[in-house]
Tab-separated table of C-alpha atoms in Angstrom:
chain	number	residue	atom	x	y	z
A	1	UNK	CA	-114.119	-20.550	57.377
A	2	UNK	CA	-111.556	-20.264	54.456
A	3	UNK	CA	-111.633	-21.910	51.128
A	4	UNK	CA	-108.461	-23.626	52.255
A	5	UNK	CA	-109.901	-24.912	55.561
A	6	UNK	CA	-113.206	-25.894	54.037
A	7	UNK	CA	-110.462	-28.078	51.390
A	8	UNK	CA	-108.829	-29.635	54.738
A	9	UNK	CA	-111.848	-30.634	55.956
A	10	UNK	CA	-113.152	-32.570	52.873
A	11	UNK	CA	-109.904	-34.481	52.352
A	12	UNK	CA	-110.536	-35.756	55.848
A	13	UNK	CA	-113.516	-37.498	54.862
A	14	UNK	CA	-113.306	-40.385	53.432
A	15	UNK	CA	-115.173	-40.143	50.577
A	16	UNK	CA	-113.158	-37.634	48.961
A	17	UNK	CA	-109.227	-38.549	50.004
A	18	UNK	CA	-108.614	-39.229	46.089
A	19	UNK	CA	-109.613	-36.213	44.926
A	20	UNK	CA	-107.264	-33.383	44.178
A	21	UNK	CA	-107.113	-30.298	46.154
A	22	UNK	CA	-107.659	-28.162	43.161
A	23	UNK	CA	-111.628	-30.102	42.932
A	24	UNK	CA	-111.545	-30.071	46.173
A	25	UNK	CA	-111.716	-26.274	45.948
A	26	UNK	CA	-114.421	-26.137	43.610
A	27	UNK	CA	-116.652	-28.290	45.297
A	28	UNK	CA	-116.244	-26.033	48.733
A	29	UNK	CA	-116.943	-23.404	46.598
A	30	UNK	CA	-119.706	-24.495	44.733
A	31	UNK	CA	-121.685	-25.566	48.044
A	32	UNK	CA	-122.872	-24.295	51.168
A	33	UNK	CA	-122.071	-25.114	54.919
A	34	UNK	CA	-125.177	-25.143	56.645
A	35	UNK	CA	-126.101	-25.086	60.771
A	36	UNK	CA	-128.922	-27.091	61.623
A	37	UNK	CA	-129.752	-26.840	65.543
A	38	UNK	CA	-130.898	-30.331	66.967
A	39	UNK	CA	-134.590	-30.779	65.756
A	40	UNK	CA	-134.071	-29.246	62.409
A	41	UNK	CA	-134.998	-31.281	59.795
A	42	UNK	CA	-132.411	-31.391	56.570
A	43	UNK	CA	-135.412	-32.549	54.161
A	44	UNK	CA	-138.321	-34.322	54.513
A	45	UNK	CA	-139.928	-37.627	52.882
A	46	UNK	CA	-141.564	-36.734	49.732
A	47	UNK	CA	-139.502	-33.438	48.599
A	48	UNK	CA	-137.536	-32.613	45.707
A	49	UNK	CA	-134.048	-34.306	45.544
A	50	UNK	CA	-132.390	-31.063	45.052
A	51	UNK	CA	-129.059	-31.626	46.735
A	52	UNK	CA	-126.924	-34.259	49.282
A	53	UNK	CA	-125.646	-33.471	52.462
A	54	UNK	CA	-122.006	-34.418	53.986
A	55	UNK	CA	-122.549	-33.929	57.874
A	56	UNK	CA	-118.977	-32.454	58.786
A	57	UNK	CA	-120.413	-32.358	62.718
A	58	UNK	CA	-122.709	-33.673	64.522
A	59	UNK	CA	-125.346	-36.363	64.188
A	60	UNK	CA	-128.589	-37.487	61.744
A	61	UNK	CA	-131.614	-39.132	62.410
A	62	UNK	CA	-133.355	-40.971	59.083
A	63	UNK	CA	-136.598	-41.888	59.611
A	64	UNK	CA	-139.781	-42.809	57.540
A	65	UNK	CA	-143.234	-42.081	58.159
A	66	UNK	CA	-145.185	-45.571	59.434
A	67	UNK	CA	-148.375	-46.552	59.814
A	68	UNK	CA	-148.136	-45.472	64.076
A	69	UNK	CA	-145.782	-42.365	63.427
A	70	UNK	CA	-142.215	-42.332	62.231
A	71	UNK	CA	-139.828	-45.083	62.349
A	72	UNK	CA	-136.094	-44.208	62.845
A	73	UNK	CA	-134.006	-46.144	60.222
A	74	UNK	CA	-130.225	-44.543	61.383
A	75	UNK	CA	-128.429	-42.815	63.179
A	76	UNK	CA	-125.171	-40.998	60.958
A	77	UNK	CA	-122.463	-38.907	62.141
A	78	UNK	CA	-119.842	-37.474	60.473
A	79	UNK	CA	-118.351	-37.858	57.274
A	80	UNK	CA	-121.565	-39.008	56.555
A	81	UNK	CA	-123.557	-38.839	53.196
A	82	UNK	CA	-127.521	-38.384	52.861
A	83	UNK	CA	-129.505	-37.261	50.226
A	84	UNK	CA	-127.788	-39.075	47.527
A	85	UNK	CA	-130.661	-41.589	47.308
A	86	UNK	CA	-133.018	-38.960	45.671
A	87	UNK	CA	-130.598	-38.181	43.405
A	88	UNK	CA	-128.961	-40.792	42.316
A	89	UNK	CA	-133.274	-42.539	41.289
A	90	UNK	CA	-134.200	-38.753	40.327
A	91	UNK	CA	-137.129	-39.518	42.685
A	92	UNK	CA	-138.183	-37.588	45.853
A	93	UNK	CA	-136.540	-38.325	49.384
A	94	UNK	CA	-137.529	-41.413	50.373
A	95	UNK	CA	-137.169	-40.940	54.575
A	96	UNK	CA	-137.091	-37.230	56.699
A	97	UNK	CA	-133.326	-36.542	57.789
A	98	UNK	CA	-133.592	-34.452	61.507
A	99	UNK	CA	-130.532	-32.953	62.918
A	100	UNK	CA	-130.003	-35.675	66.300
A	101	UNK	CA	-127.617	-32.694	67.642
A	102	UNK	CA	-126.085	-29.369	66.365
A	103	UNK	CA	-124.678	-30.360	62.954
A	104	UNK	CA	-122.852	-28.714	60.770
A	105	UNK	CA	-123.333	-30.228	56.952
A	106	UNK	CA	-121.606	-29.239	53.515
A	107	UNK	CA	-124.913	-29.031	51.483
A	108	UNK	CA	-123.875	-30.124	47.767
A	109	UNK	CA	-126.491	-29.253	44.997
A	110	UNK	CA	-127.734	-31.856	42.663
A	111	UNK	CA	-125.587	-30.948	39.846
A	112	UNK	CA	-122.628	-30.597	41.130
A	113	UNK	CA	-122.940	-33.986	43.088
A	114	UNK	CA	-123.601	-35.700	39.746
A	115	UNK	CA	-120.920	-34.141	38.258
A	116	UNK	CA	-118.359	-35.484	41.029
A	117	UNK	CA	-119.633	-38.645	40.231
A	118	UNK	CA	-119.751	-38.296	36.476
A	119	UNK	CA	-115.518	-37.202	37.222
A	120	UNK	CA	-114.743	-39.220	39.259
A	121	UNK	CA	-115.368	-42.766	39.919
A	122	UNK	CA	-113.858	-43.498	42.651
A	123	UNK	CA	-116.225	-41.853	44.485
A	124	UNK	CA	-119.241	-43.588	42.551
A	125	UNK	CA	-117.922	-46.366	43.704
A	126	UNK	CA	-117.591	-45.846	47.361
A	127	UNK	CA	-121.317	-43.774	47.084
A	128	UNK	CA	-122.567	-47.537	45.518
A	129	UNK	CA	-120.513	-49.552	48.702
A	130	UNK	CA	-122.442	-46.870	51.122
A	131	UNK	CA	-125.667	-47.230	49.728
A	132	UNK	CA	-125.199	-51.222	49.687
A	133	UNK	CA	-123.877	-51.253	53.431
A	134	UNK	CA	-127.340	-49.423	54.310
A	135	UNK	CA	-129.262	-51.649	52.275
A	136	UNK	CA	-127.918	-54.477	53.964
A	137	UNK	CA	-128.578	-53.239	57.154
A	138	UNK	CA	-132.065	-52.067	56.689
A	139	UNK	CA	-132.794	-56.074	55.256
A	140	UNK	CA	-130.834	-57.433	58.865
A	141	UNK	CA	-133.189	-54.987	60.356
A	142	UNK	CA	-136.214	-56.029	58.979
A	143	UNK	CA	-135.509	-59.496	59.388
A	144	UNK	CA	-134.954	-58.956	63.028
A	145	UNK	CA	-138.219	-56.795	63.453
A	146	UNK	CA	-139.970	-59.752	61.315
A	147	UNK	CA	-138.890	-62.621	63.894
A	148	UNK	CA	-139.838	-60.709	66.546
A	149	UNK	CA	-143.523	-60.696	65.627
């Protein structure tokens, strides 16, 4: 895939519509695409925060390890973000992220993600609203789970 694709593709996602091509370019540049076959797993719960992942294809199982074996918290698909967790605490992954299907991600090291954020704020923002939505859902889900004991 060319540079210029790779830009097409990221101005598709959401995340990054407000960003100039020219950044664009850098950050395809700066990170890798990566093919994970269904079963891979992206990173696992308790390693390094080293990078995030934008799936550009395919689908994402998070999960964390439970007491009976691991307990699925999502299921993301494209345009997706994960890993950003890790490093926006600078703590280790907090839940495993499995390939659900073929995926093809944009893996996004550490410091440039933090730069991105550090430039532009727009997309600190809309990281903060993702993060929130999740949160919000992982509290409905408990809540359900809780009643249902």
């Amino acid at each position: 895939m060319t540079l210029d694709t790779e830009v097409s593709s990221l101005k598709q996602v959401p995340l990054f519509r407000e960003v100039e091509p020219s950044r664009l370019k850098l950050l395809a540049f700066t990170s890798e695409r990566v093919h994970f076959e269904a079963g891979q797993t992206f990173f696992a719960q308790g390693d390094e925060a080293d990078a995030a992942y934008l799936i550009l294809e395919g689908e994402a199982a998070v999960s964390l390890e439970g007491q009976q074996g691991p307990v699925r918290l999502a299921l993301l698909g494209a345009d997706a973000l994960v890993g950003e967790m890790g490093i926006l605490a600078d703590q280790p992954r907090s839940a495993t992220v499995t390939a659900e299907t073929a995926a093809t991600v944009l893996r996004i090291d550490r410091g440039v993600f933090l730069e991105l954020l550090a430039q532009f704020p727009q997309i600190g923002i809309a990281v903060m609203r993702e993060l929130a939505l999740r949160l919000e859902q992982t509290n409905q889900q408990l809540a359900r789970s809780t009643n249902a004991q």
